Amino acid sequence: MKGSNVSDSHGGGEDEIDLRQLLFSLLVGKWVILGCLLAGLAAGLAYLQFTTPVFRATALLEVPEQRENAAGFEVQDYTGDEVLKTIERNLRRISLIGRVVKREDIGGSAAFQASFEDSLDVQGTPRQWELVAEWVTISLERGTRLINVSVEHTDRILARDLANALVEEFIRERSEKRSGSTASAVDSLMREAERIGGRLRKSQTILQKLDEAVEIQNVVKENEDELTSLRQRYADAHPSVLQLRSLIEEKNAALDLMLKEIRPLVSEHSKITVATEGSVTRPPNENKRLAKEEFEFLFAHRESLAGEVATSQALFESVVARLEEMDVSSQLDVESVEISEDAYLPSEPVKPKGLLVLAAGILIGGGLGFVLVAGSHFLDNKLRTVDRAEQKIGLSVMAAIPEDKRIQKKIEPLVMLSDPGSPVAEAFRSLRASLALQDFSS
């Protein structure tokens, strides 16, 4: 049959024809899409007009870097992630929110009370504090020691005052804890560390001076041995003997001065009395013997000092370790968290975002219009193309007569006579030719 030829003459496939028809339907329904788009824009404008704006005020807390304690020794670094997260969690506590709400400048303000006009039964209860906590946002600035304390509310003055009150109450609460039992225990350990550290430093000073005295004593002994060797070869008046003897006397004088410095230190430290009487009035040999005995006594005391230094060092490290093992929050002193910046009065609302709302309204409206037009296209069962008609009825189309309003309204029913050059007249002539060529005998 000729139907296949007619179908091929229209070209393309079903997918191509559907896409073309879809685009045509969208073009025809452009006013529907435009109307939905304008409706979405109007809805966005109405939302912005009737929605109460929300303001955000932010106060900034800073955790200082590691400091030294009163004893002059470094303590734990309080700027790690664990500590920052601990502070962040403490700022979220409902009990802290309760302290803020109980303040007259916050809980007694007209804006705050107006926020709970519809919930009079929760005022002054933990439930109210939980609702206030929903206004608060705590965030850490990544890579810094800063903590943002933000409050969102429809009243910008209340948002600012609440943010400032929250950080102030947090600092004040830490100050009160500092004066409590936990802080007292920390102070006691700090004093113990200072006492042990002071005694440790004194012991180390005495040991250092004793080591210096031992060094001088060794030099004197070497010089005396050398003097004995020289006196076997030279007379006592020889310049080398006199020079070495003078050097020995200088070293002995230095050693005696060193011993005089060490005596009171040892006496004070160990509560012993070292013999110091008459070293100048006694004969030289007796002075030398007493100085030697005194030096041997002080040097023997060095061993006990060394043991005491080791014990004090271990005890001091134990006290420091106990300080480091205590809870992080109890270790922080009053100045461990500082207010870096007070919250200021916000000038622009953070919600709703005008451009974002309008853009969403336009997209939603336009998308809704597209869905309506496309849906009506796919739900339409009318045969609007030659190819669709041939596919549905399984017969070839002999001619396609375009619509003409003049014929429909019977203004010019005989269009072949009134307008023989029109597309409609040409279509009828094509139909006539197709009928003339059709073989009906088969």
Short mmCIF file of N, CA and C in Angstrom, two decimals, residues 271-358:
data_model
loop_
_atom_site.label_atom_id
_atom_site.label_comp_id
_atom_site.label_asym_id
_atom_site.label_seq_id
_atom_site.Cartn_x
_atom_site.Cartn_y
_atom_site.Cartn_z
N LYS A 271 70.06 22.59 108.45
CA LYS A 271 69.95 22.90 109.88
C LYS A 271 71.12 22.30 110.68
N ILE A 272 72.35 22.35 110.08
CA ILE A 272 73.53 21.89 110.79
C ILE A 272 74.47 23.08 110.94
N THR A 273 75.40 22.98 111.89
CA THR A 273 76.37 24.04 112.14
C THR A 273 77.75 23.54 111.77
N VAL A 274 78.37 24.20 110.82
CA VAL A 274 79.71 23.81 110.39
C VAL A 274 80.72 24.63 111.18
N ALA A 275 81.79 23.97 111.67
CA ALA A 275 82.80 24.65 112.48
C ALA A 275 83.47 25.74 111.67
N THR A 276 83.46 26.95 112.21
CA THR A 276 84.06 28.08 111.49
C THR A 276 84.96 28.91 112.39
N GLU A 277 85.25 28.41 113.59
CA GLU A 277 85.96 29.24 114.56
C GLU A 277 87.46 29.24 114.30
N GLY A 278 88.07 30.42 114.49
CA GLY A 278 89.51 30.56 114.64
C GLY A 278 90.34 30.05 113.50
N SER A 279 89.83 30.06 112.30
CA SER A 279 90.66 29.57 111.19
C SER A 279 91.80 30.51 110.88
N VAL A 280 91.74 31.75 111.35
CA VAL A 280 92.80 32.71 111.06
C VAL A 280 93.84 32.72 112.18
N THR A 281 93.46 32.51 113.43
CA THR A 281 94.37 32.63 114.55
C THR A 281 95.19 31.37 114.76
N ARG A 282 94.72 30.23 114.27
CA ARG A 282 95.47 29.00 114.48
C ARG A 282 96.70 28.98 113.59
N PRO A 283 97.69 28.18 113.93
CA PRO A 283 98.88 28.03 113.09
C PRO A 283 98.50 27.52 111.71
N PRO A 284 99.36 27.79 110.70
CA PRO A 284 99.05 27.41 109.31
C PRO A 284 98.72 25.93 109.14
N ASN A 285 99.54 25.04 109.75
CA ASN A 285 99.29 23.62 109.56
C ASN A 285 97.93 23.20 110.12
N GLU A 286 97.59 23.78 111.30
CA GLU A 286 96.31 23.44 111.91
C GLU A 286 95.16 23.98 111.06
N ASN A 287 95.33 25.22 110.50
CA ASN A 287 94.30 25.77 109.61
C ASN A 287 94.12 24.89 108.39
N LYS A 288 95.21 24.39 107.87
CA LYS A 288 95.14 23.55 106.68
C LYS A 288 94.41 22.25 107.00
N ARG A 289 94.71 21.69 108.20
CA ARG A 289 94.07 20.43 108.57
C ARG A 289 92.57 20.63 108.77
N LEU A 290 92.20 21.75 109.46
CA LEU A 290 90.78 22.01 109.70
C LEU A 290 90.04 22.28 108.39
N ALA A 291 90.68 23.04 107.46
CA ALA A 291 90.05 23.33 106.18
C ALA A 291 89.82 22.05 105.40
N LYS A 292 90.81 21.14 105.47
CA LYS A 292 90.65 19.87 104.76
C LYS A 292 89.51 19.05 105.35
N GLU A 293 89.46 19.00 106.70
CA GLU A 293 88.39 18.24 107.35
C GLU A 293 87.01 18.86 107.05
N GLU A 294 86.98 20.20 107.06
CA GLU A 294 85.72 20.87 106.76
C GLU A 294 85.29 20.59 105.32
N PHE A 295 86.22 20.63 104.40
CA PHE A 295 85.91 20.37 102.99
C PHE A 295 85.41 18.95 102.81
N GLU A 296 86.08 18.00 103.50
CA GLU A 296 85.64 16.61 103.38
C GLU A 296 84.24 16.44 103.96
N PHE A 297 83.93 17.18 105.04
CA PHE A 297 82.61 17.09 105.63
C PHE A 297 81.54 17.63 104.66
N LEU A 298 81.85 18.82 104.06
CA LEU A 298 80.90 19.42 103.12
C LEU A 298 80.72 18.54 101.87
N PHE A 299 81.82 17.96 101.40
CA PHE A 299 81.72 17.11 100.22
C PHE A 299 80.91 15.84 100.52
N ALA A 300 81.08 15.31 101.75
CA ALA A 300 80.29 14.15 102.14
C ALA A 300 78.80 14.51 102.19
N HIS A 301 78.50 15.76 102.59
CA HIS A 301 77.11 16.20 102.62
C HIS A 301 76.52 16.31 101.22
N ARG A 302 77.40 16.39 100.21
CA ARG A 302 76.94 16.51 98.82
C ARG A 302 76.10 15.30 98.41
N GLU A 303 76.47 14.12 98.88
CA GLU A 303 75.75 12.91 98.50
C GLU A 303 74.30 12.96 98.99
N SER A 304 74.11 13.44 100.23
CA SER A 304 72.75 13.54 100.74
C SER A 304 71.96 14.61 99.98
N LEU A 305 72.68 15.70 99.56
CA LEU A 305 72.02 16.73 98.78
C LEU A 305 71.58 16.19 97.43
N ALA A 306 72.44 15.40 96.80
CA ALA A 306 72.09 14.82 95.50
C ALA A 306 70.85 13.93 95.61
N GLY A 307 70.78 13.15 96.68
CA GLY A 307 69.59 12.32 96.89
C GLY A 307 68.36 13.17 97.12
N GLU A 308 68.53 14.26 97.87
CA GLU A 308 67.40 15.13 98.13
C GLU A 308 66.92 15.82 96.86
N VAL A 309 67.87 16.19 96.00
CA VAL A 309 67.49 16.81 94.72
C VAL A 309 66.66 15.84 93.89
N ALA A 310 67.09 14.59 93.82
CA ALA A 310 66.35 13.58 93.05
C ALA A 310 64.94 13.38 93.62
N THR A 311 64.85 13.33 94.97
CA THR A 311 63.54 13.15 95.60
C THR A 311 62.63 14.35 95.36
N SER A 312 63.20 15.56 95.52
CA SER A 312 62.40 16.77 95.30
C SER A 312 61.94 16.88 93.85
N GLN A 313 62.83 16.49 92.93
CA GLN A 313 62.46 16.53 91.51
C GLN A 313 61.28 15.60 91.22
N ALA A 314 61.35 14.39 91.78
CA ALA A 314 60.26 13.42 91.57
C ALA A 314 58.97 13.91 92.20
N LEU A 315 59.06 14.51 93.40
CA LEU A 315 57.87 15.01 94.08
C LEU A 315 57.26 16.18 93.32
N PHE A 316 58.11 17.04 92.83
CA PHE A 316 57.62 18.19 92.06
C PHE A 316 56.90 17.73 90.78
N GLU A 317 57.49 16.78 90.08
CA GLU A 317 56.85 16.26 88.87
C GLU A 317 55.52 15.59 89.20
N SER A 318 55.43 14.95 90.37
CA SER A 318 54.18 14.31 90.77
C SER A 318 53.09 15.35 91.00
N VAL A 319 53.45 16.48 91.65
CA VAL A 319 52.46 17.53 91.90
C VAL A 319 51.99 18.15 90.58
N VAL A 320 52.94 18.39 89.67
CA VAL A 320 52.57 18.95 88.36
C VAL A 320 51.66 18.00 87.60
N ALA A 321 51.97 16.69 87.69
CA ALA A 321 51.13 15.70 87.00
C ALA A 321 49.71 15.69 87.56
N ARG A 322 49.59 15.85 88.89
CA ARG A 322 48.25 15.90 89.50
C ARG A 322 47.48 17.12 89.01
N LEU A 323 48.18 18.23 88.85
CA LEU A 323 47.52 19.42 88.32
C LEU A 323 47.03 19.19 86.90
N GLU A 324 47.83 18.53 86.09
CA GLU A 324 47.46 18.30 84.70
C GLU A 324 46.33 17.30 84.57
N GLU A 325 46.20 16.39 85.55
CA GLU A 325 45.16 15.38 85.47
C GLU A 325 43.79 15.88 85.94
N MET A 326 43.75 17.02 86.56
CA MET A 326 42.47 17.55 87.05
C MET A 326 41.59 17.95 85.89
N ASP A 327 40.31 18.08 86.16
CA ASP A 327 39.36 18.44 85.11
C ASP A 327 39.74 19.75 84.46
N VAL A 328 39.57 19.82 83.13
CA VAL A 328 40.00 20.99 82.38
C VAL A 328 39.30 22.25 82.86
N SER A 329 38.02 22.15 83.10
CA SER A 329 37.27 23.34 83.49
C SER A 329 37.69 23.88 84.84
N SER A 330 38.13 22.98 85.75
CA SER A 330 38.56 23.44 87.07
C SER A 330 39.96 24.02 87.03
N GLN A 331 40.73 23.68 85.98
CA GLN A 331 42.08 24.23 85.87
C GLN A 331 42.06 25.65 85.34
N LEU A 332 41.04 25.98 84.52
CA LEU A 332 41.00 27.30 83.92
C LEU A 332 40.75 28.35 85.00
N ASP A 333 41.56 29.37 85.01
CA ASP A 333 41.33 30.44 85.97
C ASP A 333 40.39 31.47 85.37
N VAL A 334 40.15 32.54 86.09
CA VAL A 334 39.16 33.53 85.67
C VAL A 334 39.53 34.14 84.33
N GLU A 335 40.82 34.33 84.07
CA GLU A 335 41.24 34.98 82.84
C GLU A 335 41.47 34.00 81.70
N SER A 336 41.11 32.71 81.89
CA SER A 336 41.39 31.73 80.86
C SER A 336 40.48 31.87 79.66
N VAL A 337 39.33 32.54 79.81
CA VAL A 337 38.43 32.84 78.70
C VAL A 337 38.12 34.33 78.76
N GLU A 338 38.40 35.02 77.68
CA GLU A 338 38.23 36.47 77.67
C GLU A 338 37.22 36.86 76.62
N ILE A 339 36.55 37.98 76.85
CA ILE A 339 35.63 38.53 75.85
C ILE A 339 36.45 39.32 74.85
N SER A 340 36.55 38.78 73.65
CA SER A 340 37.34 39.45 72.61
C SER A 340 36.57 40.59 71.97
N GLU A 341 35.24 40.42 71.83
CA GLU A 341 34.43 41.46 71.20
C GLU A 341 33.00 41.36 71.69
N ASP A 342 32.43 42.47 72.14
CA ASP A 342 31.03 42.49 72.55
C ASP A 342 30.12 42.46 71.33
N ALA A 343 28.92 41.94 71.53
CA ALA A 343 27.93 41.94 70.44
C ALA A 343 27.47 43.37 70.19
N TYR A 344 27.34 43.72 68.92
CA TYR A 344 26.86 45.04 68.55
C TYR A 344 25.44 44.95 67.99
N LEU A 345 24.76 46.08 67.87
CA LEU A 345 23.38 46.12 67.43
C LEU A 345 23.32 45.82 65.93
N PRO A 346 22.69 44.71 65.52
CA PRO A 346 22.66 44.36 64.09
C PRO A 346 21.78 45.35 63.32
N SER A 347 22.21 45.68 62.12
CA SER A 347 21.47 46.63 61.29
C SER A 347 20.62 45.95 60.22
N GLU A 348 21.03 44.76 59.77
CA GLU A 348 20.31 44.04 58.74
C GLU A 348 19.86 42.68 59.26
N PRO A 349 18.65 42.26 58.90
CA PRO A 349 18.18 40.93 59.35
C PRO A 349 18.90 39.81 58.60
N VAL A 350 18.99 38.67 59.25
CA VAL A 350 19.59 37.49 58.61
C VAL A 350 18.51 36.58 58.02
N LYS A 351 17.28 36.77 58.46
CA LYS A 351 16.15 36.01 57.93
C LYS A 351 14.95 36.96 57.84
N PRO A 352 14.11 36.86 56.78
CA PRO A 352 14.38 36.06 55.57
C PRO A 352 15.35 36.77 54.65
N LYS A 353 16.02 36.01 53.78
CA LYS A 353 16.96 36.56 52.82
C LYS A 353 16.18 36.93 51.56
N GLY A 354 16.08 38.24 51.28
CA GLY A 354 15.22 38.73 50.23
C GLY A 354 15.49 38.12 48.86
N LEU A 355 16.73 38.21 48.40
CA LEU A 355 17.06 37.69 47.07
C LEU A 355 16.82 36.20 46.97
N LEU A 356 17.16 35.48 48.04
CA LEU A 356 16.96 34.04 48.02
C LEU A 356 15.48 33.68 47.95
N VAL A 357 14.64 34.39 48.71
CA VAL A 357 13.20 34.13 48.69
C VAL A 357 12.61 34.44 47.32
N LEU A 358 12.99 35.58 46.72
CA LEU A 358 12.47 35.94 45.40
C LEU A 358 12.92 34.94 44.34
#
